[in-house]
Amino acid sequence: MKTLSRKAHIVLGSIAAIVLTAMSMLVVVFLSGGTNAGGYAFPGPARCTAPGLLGTVINVTASDMGGAMMGGSGMMRGSMLLTADRTTVAGGEVSFFVTNVGNIPHEMMIVPLAGTQIAGTRPVGRDGKIDERGSLAEAAATCAEGEGDGILPSAAGWITLDLAPGRYELFCNLPGHYWAGMYTRLTVT
């Protein structure tokens, strides 16, 4: 029987490592339900669509960096984002289509900004949430309109409302999410 050279051992070892890595990835995808199943491992494009949304449609994206990023209060500032595809719209009927591209549930609430108040400056309570008084609506249901328990990963939720001219803050109010950076401003003209 012939003995393999050092170079052959390295090549065979590399091939074995690649094959085992690929098989491991396939097992994870299979066990998590696929790459677009809404599972926590591999978020993908939204798996649900809204019925015909009325008025101006704002696409909102909720994202996180792989779930809770540990910091002093459980999450790191800036580890989560809530972004909108526009920051200014005309007053009247406005629909928000909120897609969760993160790894944990999210929601979107809309509250008017008073006077010179700046988005992201509301006080966060001991429960990790901000005061929701004055909220006009929320998109927090998976593949549905309105309130719910949060929009699951790789899914969407939506709301439609009549907005008067003014400044508004869009935010996620699940515990710690606002503090971690899930807010943005919207101006209605």
CSV table of C-alpha atoms in Angstrom, one decimal:
chain,number,residue,atom,x,y,z
A,1,MET,CA,0.0,0.0,0.0
A,2,LYS,CA,1.3,3.4,-1.0
A,3,THR,CA,1.7,6.2,1.6
A,4,LEU,CA,0.2,9.6,0.8
A,5,SER,CA,2.4,12.6,0.6
A,6,ARG,CA,2.1,15.6,3.0
A,7,LYS,CA,0.6,17.6,0.1
A,8,ALA,CA,-2.0,14.9,-0.6
A,9,HIS,CA,-2.9,14.9,3.1
A,10,ILE,CA,-3.4,18.7,3.0
A,11,VAL,CA,-5.5,18.6,-0.1
A,12,LEU,CA,-7.7,15.7,1.2
A,13,GLY,CA,-8.1,17.5,4.6
A,14,SER,CA,-9.2,20.7,2.9
A,15,ILE,CA,-11.7,18.9,0.7
A,16,ALA,CA,-13.1,17.1,3.7
A,17,ALA,CA,-13.4,20.4,5.6
A,18,ILE,CA,-15.3,22.0,2.7
A,19,VAL,CA,-17.7,19.1,2.4
A,20,LEU,CA,-18.4,19.0,6.1
A,21,THR,CA,-19.0,22.8,6.2
A,22,ALA,CA,-21.4,22.6,3.3
A,23,MET,CA,-23.2,19.7,4.9
A,24,SER,CA,-23.5,21.5,8.2
A,25,MET,CA,-24.9,24.6,6.4
A,26,LEU,CA,-27.5,22.5,4.6
A,27,VAL,CA,-28.6,20.9,7.9
A,28,VAL,CA,-29.0,24.3,9.5
A,29,VAL,CA,-31.1,25.5,6.6
A,30,PHE,CA,-33.2,22.4,6.6
A,31,LEU,CA,-33.8,22.5,10.4
A,32,SER,CA,-34.6,26.2,10.3
A,33,GLY,CA,-37.2,25.7,7.6
A,34,GLY,CA,-35.2,27.1,4.7
A,35,THR,CA,-33.7,30.4,3.8
A,36,ASN,CA,-37.0,32.2,3.6
A,37,ALA,CA,-39.1,30.6,6.2
A,38,GLY,CA,-39.2,33.4,8.7
A,39,GLY,CA,-37.1,31.5,11.1
A,40,TYR,CA,-34.5,33.3,13.2
A,41,ALA,CA,-31.5,31.8,11.5
A,42,PHE,CA,-31.8,33.1,7.9
A,43,PRO,CA,-34.1,36.1,7.3
A,44,GLY,CA,-35.1,36.6,3.7
A,45,PRO,CA,-37.5,38.8,1.7
A,46,ALA,CA,-40.9,39.3,3.3
A,47,ARG,CA,-43.1,36.3,2.8
A,48,CYS,CA,-46.4,38.1,2.9
A,49,THR,CA,-47.9,40.9,0.8
A,50,ALA,CA,-50.5,43.5,1.7
A,51,PRO,CA,-53.7,44.0,-0.1
A,52,GLY,CA,-53.8,47.1,-2.3
A,53,LEU,CA,-52.6,49.8,0.1
A,54,LEU,CA,-54.3,53.2,-0.2
A,55,GLY,CA,-52.8,56.7,-0.5
A,56,THR,CA,-49.0,57.3,-0.4
A,57,VAL,CA,-47.2,54.1,0.5
A,58,ILE,CA,-44.1,54.3,2.7
A,59,ASN,CA,-41.9,51.2,2.8
A,60,VAL,CA,-40.4,50.8,6.3
A,61,THR,CA,-37.6,48.4,7.1
A,62,ALA,CA,-37.0,47.0,10.6
A,63,SER,CA,-33.5,45.4,11.1
A,64,ASP,CA,-31.2,44.2,13.8
A,65,MET,CA,-27.7,42.8,14.0
A,66,GLY,CA,-28.6,39.2,14.7
A,67,GLY,CA,-30.8,39.8,17.7
A,68,ALA,CA,-30.0,41.4,21.1
A,69,MET,CA,-26.5,42.7,21.1
A,70,MET,CA,-25.4,42.6,24.7
A,71,GLY,CA,-24.5,45.9,26.3
A,72,GLY,CA,-25.1,47.7,29.5
A,73,SER,CA,-28.9,47.5,29.3
A,74,GLY,CA,-29.2,44.3,27.2
A,75,MET,CA,-28.6,45.8,23.7
A,76,MET,CA,-26.1,48.1,22.2
A,77,ARG,CA,-27.1,51.5,20.9
A,78,GLY,CA,-27.2,51.5,17.1
A,79,SER,CA,-27.6,47.7,16.9
A,80,MET,CA,-31.1,48.1,15.5
A,81,LEU,CA,-32.6,50.3,12.8
A,82,LEU,CA,-36.0,51.5,11.6
A,83,THR,CA,-35.7,53.1,8.2
A,84,ALA,CA,-38.3,54.5,5.7
A,85,ASP,CA,-37.9,54.9,2.0
A,86,ARG,CA,-39.0,58.6,2.3
A,87,THR,CA,-38.8,61.2,5.0
A,88,THR,CA,-41.4,63.6,3.7
A,89,VAL,CA,-44.9,63.0,2.3
A,90,ALA,CA,-48.0,65.0,1.5
A,91,GLY,CA,-50.8,65.0,4.1
A,92,GLY,CA,-53.8,62.7,3.7
A,93,GLU,CA,-54.1,59.0,3.4
A,94,VAL,CA,-50.7,57.3,4.0
A,95,SER,CA,-50.0,53.6,4.2
A,96,PHE,CA,-47.0,52.1,5.9
A,97,PHE,CA,-45.7,48.7,4.7
A,98,VAL,CA,-43.3,47.5,7.4
A,99,THR,CA,-40.9,44.6,6.5
A,100,ASN,CA,-38.9,42.9,9.2
A,101,VAL,CA,-35.5,41.9,7.7
A,102,GLY,CA,-34.1,41.2,11.2
A,103,ASN,CA,-33.8,38.1,13.3
A,104,ILE,CA,-36.3,38.9,16.1
A,105,PRO,CA,-39.8,40.4,16.1
A,106,HIS,CA,-40.3,44.1,15.6
A,107,GLU,CA,-43.2,46.6,15.3
A,108,MET,CA,-43.7,50.2,14.1
A,109,MET,CA,-45.7,52.8,15.9
A,110,ILE,CA,-46.3,56.4,14.9
A,111,VAL,CA,-46.5,59.3,17.3
A,112,PRO,CA,-46.5,63.1,16.6
A,113,LEU,CA,-43.3,65.0,17.6
A,114,ALA,CA,-44.1,68.0,19.7
A,115,GLY,CA,-42.5,71.5,19.0
A,116,THR,CA,-38.8,71.1,18.5
A,117,GLN,CA,-38.6,67.5,19.8
A,118,ILE,CA,-36.1,65.3,18.0
A,119,ALA,CA,-36.7,61.7,17.0
A,120,GLY,CA,-34.8,59.3,19.3
A,121,THR,CA,-34.8,61.5,22.4
A,122,ARG,CA,-37.8,60.2,24.3
A,123,PRO,CA,-37.1,58.8,27.8
A,124,VAL,CA,-36.9,55.0,28.0
A,125,GLY,CA,-38.6,53.5,31.1
A,126,ARG,CA,-37.4,50.7,33.3
A,127,ASP,CA,-39.3,48.3,31.2
A,128,GLY,CA,-37.2,49.3,28.2
A,129,LYS,CA,-40.1,51.0,26.4
A,130,ILE,CA,-41.2,54.6,25.9
A,131,ASP,CA,-44.5,56.1,26.7
A,132,GLU,CA,-47.0,55.3,23.9
A,133,ARG,CA,-49.5,58.1,24.8
A,134,GLY,CA,-50.5,59.9,21.7
A,135,SER,CA,-49.8,57.0,19.4
A,136,LEU,CA,-51.8,57.2,16.2
A,137,ALA,CA,-51.4,53.6,15.1
A,138,GLU,CA,-49.1,50.6,15.0
A,139,ALA,CA,-48.1,47.9,12.6
A,140,ALA,CA,-47.4,45.0,14.8
A,141,ALA,CA,-49.2,42.0,13.2
A,142,THR,CA,-47.5,39.4,11.1
A,143,CYS,CA,-48.9,39.4,7.5
A,144,ALA,CA,-51.8,41.6,8.7
A,145,GLU,CA,-52.9,45.1,9.4
A,146,GLY,CA,-52.7,46.9,12.7
A,147,GLU,CA,-51.9,45.8,16.2
A,148,GLY,CA,-50.4,42.4,17.2
A,149,ASP,CA,-47.6,40.7,19.0
A,150,GLY,CA,-44.8,41.9,16.7
A,151,ILE,CA,-43.9,41.3,13.0
A,152,LEU,CA,-41.9,38.1,12.8
A,153,PRO,CA,-38.6,37.9,10.9
A,154,SER,CA,-39.0,37.7,7.1
A,155,ALA,CA,-42.5,38.9,7.3
A,156,ALA,CA,-44.4,42.2,7.0
A,157,GLY,CA,-47.3,44.2,8.6
A,158,TRP,CA,-49.0,47.4,7.5
A,159,ILE,CA,-51.3,50.2,8.5
A,160,THR,CA,-53.2,53.0,6.7
A,161,LEU,CA,-54.2,56.3,8.3
A,162,ASP,CA,-55.0,59.9,7.5
A,163,LEU,CA,-52.1,62.1,8.5
A,164,ALA,CA,-52.3,65.8,9.1
A,165,PRO,CA,-49.3,68.1,8.3
A,166,GLY,CA,-46.7,67.9,11.0
A,167,ARG,CA,-43.7,66.0,12.3
A,168,TYR,CA,-43.9,62.4,13.4
A,169,GLU,CA,-41.7,59.7,14.9
A,170,LEU,CA,-41.8,56.1,13.7
A,171,PHE,CA,-40.4,53.6,16.2
A,172,CYS,CA,-40.4,50.1,17.5
A,173,ASN,CA,-41.5,49.9,21.1
A,174,LEU,CA,-40.6,46.4,22.0
A,175,PRO,CA,-38.4,46.4,25.1
A,176,GLY,CA,-35.0,47.9,24.4
A,177,HIS,CA,-35.6,48.4,20.7
A,178,TYR,CA,-36.1,52.2,20.8
A,179,TRP,CA,-32.9,52.6,22.9
A,180,ALA,CA,-31.0,50.4,20.5
A,181,GLY,CA,-31.8,52.7,17.6
A,182,MET,CA,-35.2,51.7,16.1
A,183,TYR,CA,-36.7,55.2,15.3
A,184,THR,CA,-36.9,57.6,12.4
A,185,ARG,CA,-38.6,60.9,11.6
A,186,LEU,CA,-41.4,61.6,9.1
A,187,THR,CA,-42.5,65.1,8.0
A,188,VAL,CA,-46.0,65.5,6.5
A,189,THR,CA,-46.5,68.6,4.4
